Amino acid sequence: MLDDGSQLGVMPTSEALKAAEGRGLDLVEVNPKSMPPVCKILDFGRYKYEEKKRASDAKRKQTVVELKEVKLRPKTDDHDLQVKVRSARRFLESGNKVKFTVRFRGREITHPQRAQMQLDWLVEQLTDLANVEQRPQMEGRTMSAIVGPKPIVLQRLATDRAKREADPNHQANASTAPEGDEELEDEDDDDDDDDDGDDEADE
């Protein structure tokens, strides 16, 4: 078979090699399992280049989903929870999953209901963008929940990406929001009354 799709028919390997050499091309086996094996006469260097380019294009078009972690404490106040919701929405709108992690210190672990309420509230604020992939559950001295972007969010990202690829000027002129940190964590409270007299350390 020639590179343009035309066929030369069944022939001995030696004749196929001569046919390729006569055209200044290479004889490449493309289907060794067929009987007889199928070969193509083509420019092997160009073939490998185009194959690599196709693989690169396919990889570039894939949506890479990362898991971003947002950390908080049982005593995180309402204002900080709002900040974390905004961060989570930004991660989800970029096509990433979000893991909320509530870390317990000292005797805080004896009152997990506070963390449960926080996680339930956070998840509720994201129902327009996210599906729950893991309900709040205990993991050692932490309680965590995971949400992922809804299909409509991923579809919108794919559409926007296709537009940018079709119009290079669109990408150059588009304003981009600054990336947030992958892990958002509350600052430790040095005078935490709940920790007084407790020798347990964070894990």
GROMACS .gro file of C-alpha atoms in nm:
model
  203
    1MET     CA    1   0.000   0.000   0.000
    2LEU     CA    2   0.125   0.346  -0.089
    3ASP     CA    3   0.100   0.652   0.135
    4ASP     CA    4  -0.182   0.792  -0.081
    5GLY     CA    5  -0.394   0.481  -0.013
    6SER     CA    6  -0.345   0.307  -0.346
    7GLN     CA    7  -0.251  -0.060  -0.335
    8LEU     CA    8   0.020  -0.251  -0.517
    9GLY     CA    9  -0.124  -0.590  -0.429
   10VAL     CA   10   0.038  -0.894  -0.268
   11MET     CA   11   0.408  -0.929  -0.346
   12PRO     CA   12   0.723  -1.082  -0.195
   13THR     CA   13   0.904  -0.875   0.068
   14SER     CA   14   1.206  -0.833  -0.159
   15GLU     CA   15   0.992  -0.677  -0.434
   16ALA     CA   16   0.817  -0.450  -0.183
   17LEU     CA   17   1.156  -0.331  -0.058
   18LYS     CA   18   1.269  -0.257  -0.413
   19ALA     CA   19   0.946  -0.066  -0.479
   20ALA     CA   20   1.008   0.146  -0.172
   21GLU     CA   21   1.372   0.209  -0.256
   22GLY     CA   22   1.277   0.305  -0.610
   23ARG     CA   23   1.058   0.581  -0.470
   24GLY     CA   24   1.316   0.693  -0.214
   25LEU     CA   25   1.083   0.587   0.067
   26ASP     CA   26   1.061   0.324   0.341
   27LEU     CA   27   0.868  -0.002   0.373
   28VAL     CA   28   0.677   0.006   0.704
   29GLU     CA   29   0.473  -0.283   0.846
   30VAL     CA   30   0.143  -0.140   0.972
   31ASN     CA   31  -0.056  -0.459   1.039
   32PRO     CA   32   0.165  -0.759   1.117
   33LYS     CA   33  -0.126  -0.977   1.233
   34SER     CA   34  -0.306  -0.990   0.900
   35MET     CA   35  -0.236  -1.264   0.647
   36PRO     CA   36  -0.039  -1.157   0.457
   37PRO     CA   37   0.102  -0.869   0.671
   38VAL     CA   38   0.008  -0.521   0.548
   39CYS     CA   39   0.290  -0.278   0.473
   40LYS     CA   40   0.300   0.081   0.360
   41ILE     CA   41   0.552   0.258   0.142
   42LEU     CA   42   0.606   0.597   0.301
   43ASP     CA   43   0.852   0.847   0.447
   44PHE     CA   44   0.913   0.689   0.788
   45GLY     CA   45   1.060   1.007   0.938
   46ARG     CA   46   0.754   1.207   0.839
   47TYR     CA   47   0.528   0.925   0.959
   48LYS     CA   48   0.684   0.928   1.307
   49TYR     CA   49   0.667   1.308   1.321
   50GLU     CA   50   0.296   1.314   1.235
   51GLU     CA   51   0.226   1.031   1.480
   52LYS     CA   52   0.399   1.222   1.758
   53LYS     CA   53   0.212   1.540   1.663
   54ARG     CA   54  -0.124   1.361   1.676
   55ALA     CA   55  -0.044   1.219   2.019
   56SER     CA   56   0.063   1.563   2.141
   57ASP     CA   57  -0.256   1.725   2.011
   58ALA     CA   58  -0.472   1.458   2.174
   59LYS     CA   59  -0.293   1.504   2.507
   60ARG     CA   60  -0.328   1.881   2.487
   61LYS     CA   61  -0.703   1.852   2.432
   62GLN     CA   62  -0.751   1.629   2.734
   63THR     CA   63  -0.892   1.786   3.048
   64VAL     CA   64  -0.644   1.729   3.328
   65VAL     CA   65  -0.831   1.708   3.658
   66GLU     CA   66  -0.631   1.780   3.972
   67LEU     CA   67  -0.733   1.739   4.335
   68LYS     CA   68  -0.705   2.070   4.520
   69GLU     CA   69  -0.717   2.064   4.899
   70VAL     CA   70  -0.883   2.331   5.111
   71LYS     CA   71  -0.799   2.300   5.481
   72LEU     CA   72  -0.991   2.439   5.775
   73ARG     CA   73  -1.042   2.393   6.148
   74PRO     CA   74  -1.358   2.328   6.353
   75LYS     CA   75  -1.335   2.686   6.484
   76THR     CA   76  -1.294   2.848   6.139
   77ASP     CA   77  -1.526   3.150   6.144
   78ASP     CA   78  -1.799   3.234   5.892
   79HIS     CA   79  -1.592   3.495   5.708
   80ASP     CA   80  -1.307   3.250   5.647
   81LEU     CA   81  -1.554   2.985   5.534
   82GLN     CA   82  -1.682   3.227   5.270
   83VAL     CA   83  -1.323   3.279   5.153
   84LYS     CA   84  -1.278   2.905   5.122
   85VAL     CA   85  -1.601   2.873   4.924
   86ARG     CA   86  -1.472   3.130   4.675
   87SER     CA   87  -1.143   2.942   4.643
   88ALA     CA   88  -1.326   2.613   4.592
   89ARG     CA   89  -1.547   2.766   4.323
   90ARG     CA   90  -1.238   2.892   4.141
   91PHE     CA   91  -1.084   2.544   4.150
   92LEU     CA   92  -1.406   2.381   4.025
   93GLU     CA   93  -1.452   2.635   3.748
   94SER     CA   94  -1.100   2.543   3.631
   95GLY     CA   95  -1.208   2.180   3.606
   96ASN     CA   96  -1.045   2.051   3.925
   97LYS     CA   97  -1.179   1.847   4.214
   98VAL     CA   98  -1.176   1.989   4.566
   99LYS     CA   99  -1.106   1.808   4.892
  100PHE     CA  100  -1.217   1.988   5.209
  101THR     CA  101  -1.020   1.877   5.512
  102VAL     CA  102  -1.108   1.970   5.870
  103ARG     CA  103  -0.815   1.908   6.103
  104PHE     CA  104  -0.881   1.839   6.470
  105ARG     CA  105  -0.643   1.944   6.746
  106GLY     CA  106  -0.652   1.830   7.105
  107ARG     CA  107  -1.002   1.782   7.248
  108GLU     CA  108  -1.165   1.917   6.930
  109ILE     CA  109  -1.191   1.560   6.805
  110THR     CA  110  -1.449   1.485   7.075
  111HIS     CA  111  -1.693   1.721   6.896
  112PRO     CA  112  -1.692   1.610   6.529
  113GLN     CA  113  -2.044   1.745   6.473
  114ARG     CA  114  -1.902   2.097   6.426
  115ALA     CA  115  -1.681   1.976   6.138
  116GLN     CA  116  -1.974   1.781   5.992
  117MET     CA  117  -2.184   2.099   5.986
  118GLN     CA  118  -1.903   2.296   5.822
  119LEU     CA  119  -1.850   2.041   5.546
  120ASP     CA  120  -2.224   2.005   5.481
  121TRP     CA  121  -2.251   2.383   5.450
  122LEU     CA  122  -1.951   2.410   5.217
  123VAL     CA  123  -2.084   2.137   4.990
  124GLU     CA  124  -2.426   2.304   4.980
  125GLN     CA  125  -2.269   2.630   4.856
  126LEU     CA  126  -2.126   2.447   4.554
  127THR     CA  127  -2.430   2.252   4.432
  128ASP     CA  128  -2.450   2.457   4.111
  129LEU     CA  129  -2.095   2.360   4.011
  130ALA     CA  130  -2.013   2.033   4.182
  131ASN     CA  131  -2.123   1.678   4.248
  132VAL     CA  132  -2.036   1.514   4.579
  133GLU     CA  133  -1.783   1.234   4.528
  134GLN     CA  134  -1.716   1.163   4.895
  135ARG     CA  135  -1.951   1.250   5.178
  136PRO     CA  136  -1.792   1.388   5.498
  137GLN     CA  137  -1.608   1.109   5.675
  138MET     CA  138  -1.341   1.069   5.940
  139GLU     CA  139  -0.981   0.995   5.839
  140GLY     CA  140  -0.769   0.967   6.152
  141ARG     CA  141  -0.767   1.312   6.314
  142THR     CA  142  -0.933   1.478   6.016
  143MET     CA  143  -1.275   1.481   5.853
  144SER     CA  144  -1.291   1.533   5.480
  145ALA     CA  145  -1.526   1.557   5.183
  146ILE     CA  146  -1.456   1.561   4.809
  147VAL     CA  147  -1.651   1.734   4.532
  148GLY     CA  148  -1.590   1.729   4.158
  149PRO     CA  149  -1.699   1.959   3.874
  150LYS     CA  150  -2.029   1.879   3.706
  151PRO     CA  151  -2.018   1.765   3.340
  152ILE     CA  152  -2.157   2.100   3.226
  153VAL     CA  153  -1.852   2.273   3.378
  154LEU     CA  154  -1.613   2.044   3.192
  155GLN     CA  155  -1.810   2.092   2.871
  156ARG     CA  156  -1.783   2.469   2.907
  157LEU     CA  157  -1.409   2.442   2.958
  158ALA     CA  158  -1.375   2.222   2.648
  159THR     CA  159  -1.578   2.472   2.443
  160ASP     CA  160  -1.367   2.765   2.562
  161ARG     CA  161  -1.049   2.574   2.484
  162ALA     CA  162  -1.172   2.496   2.133
  163LYS     CA  163  -1.249   2.864   2.077
  164ARG     CA  164  -0.902   2.966   2.192
  165GLU     CA  165  -0.740   2.713   1.960
  166ALA     CA  166  -0.951   2.831   1.668
  167ASP     CA  167  -0.874   3.199   1.737
  168PRO     CA  168  -0.517   3.261   1.867
  169ASN     CA  169  -0.596   3.630   1.916
  170HIS     CA  170  -0.873   3.534   2.158
  171GLN     CA  171  -0.622   3.360   2.382
  172ALA     CA  172  -0.379   3.650   2.366
  173ASN     CA  173  -0.644   3.904   2.462
  174ALA     CA  174  -0.824   3.697   2.725
  175SER     CA  175  -0.773   3.807   3.082
  176THR     CA  176  -0.668   3.530   3.316
  177ALA     CA  177  -0.742   3.513   3.687
  178PRO     CA  178  -0.447   3.443   3.914
  179GLU     CA  179  -0.408   3.083   4.022
  180GLY     CA  180  -0.491   3.005   4.383
  181ASP     CA  181  -0.282   2.795   4.615
  182GLU     CA  182  -0.349   2.424   4.595
  183GLU     CA  183  -0.381   2.406   4.973
  184LEU     CA  184  -0.562   2.672   5.168
  185GLU     CA  185  -0.519   2.643   5.542
  186ASP     CA  186  -0.623   2.846   5.843
  187GLU     CA  187  -0.349   3.005   6.047
  188ASP     CA  188  -0.294   2.832   6.380
  189ASP     CA  189  -0.439   3.000   6.687
  190ASP     CA  190  -0.166   3.022   6.950
  191ASP     CA  191  -0.410   3.083   7.235
  192ASP     CA  192  -0.647   2.800   7.154
  193ASP     CA  193  -0.826   2.720   7.478
  194ASP     CA  194  -0.931   2.381   7.347
  195ASP     CA  195  -0.566   2.277   7.328
  196ASP     CA  196  -0.468   2.385   7.679
  197GLY     CA  197  -0.349   2.100   7.894
  198ASP     CA  198  -0.359   1.851   7.606
  199ASP     CA  199  -0.029   1.696   7.503
  200GLU     CA  200  -0.160   1.540   7.182
  201ALA     CA  201   0.023   1.654   6.867
  202ASP     CA  202  -0.111   1.699   6.517
  203GLU     CA  203  -0.061   1.405   6.294
   0.00000   0.00000   0.00000
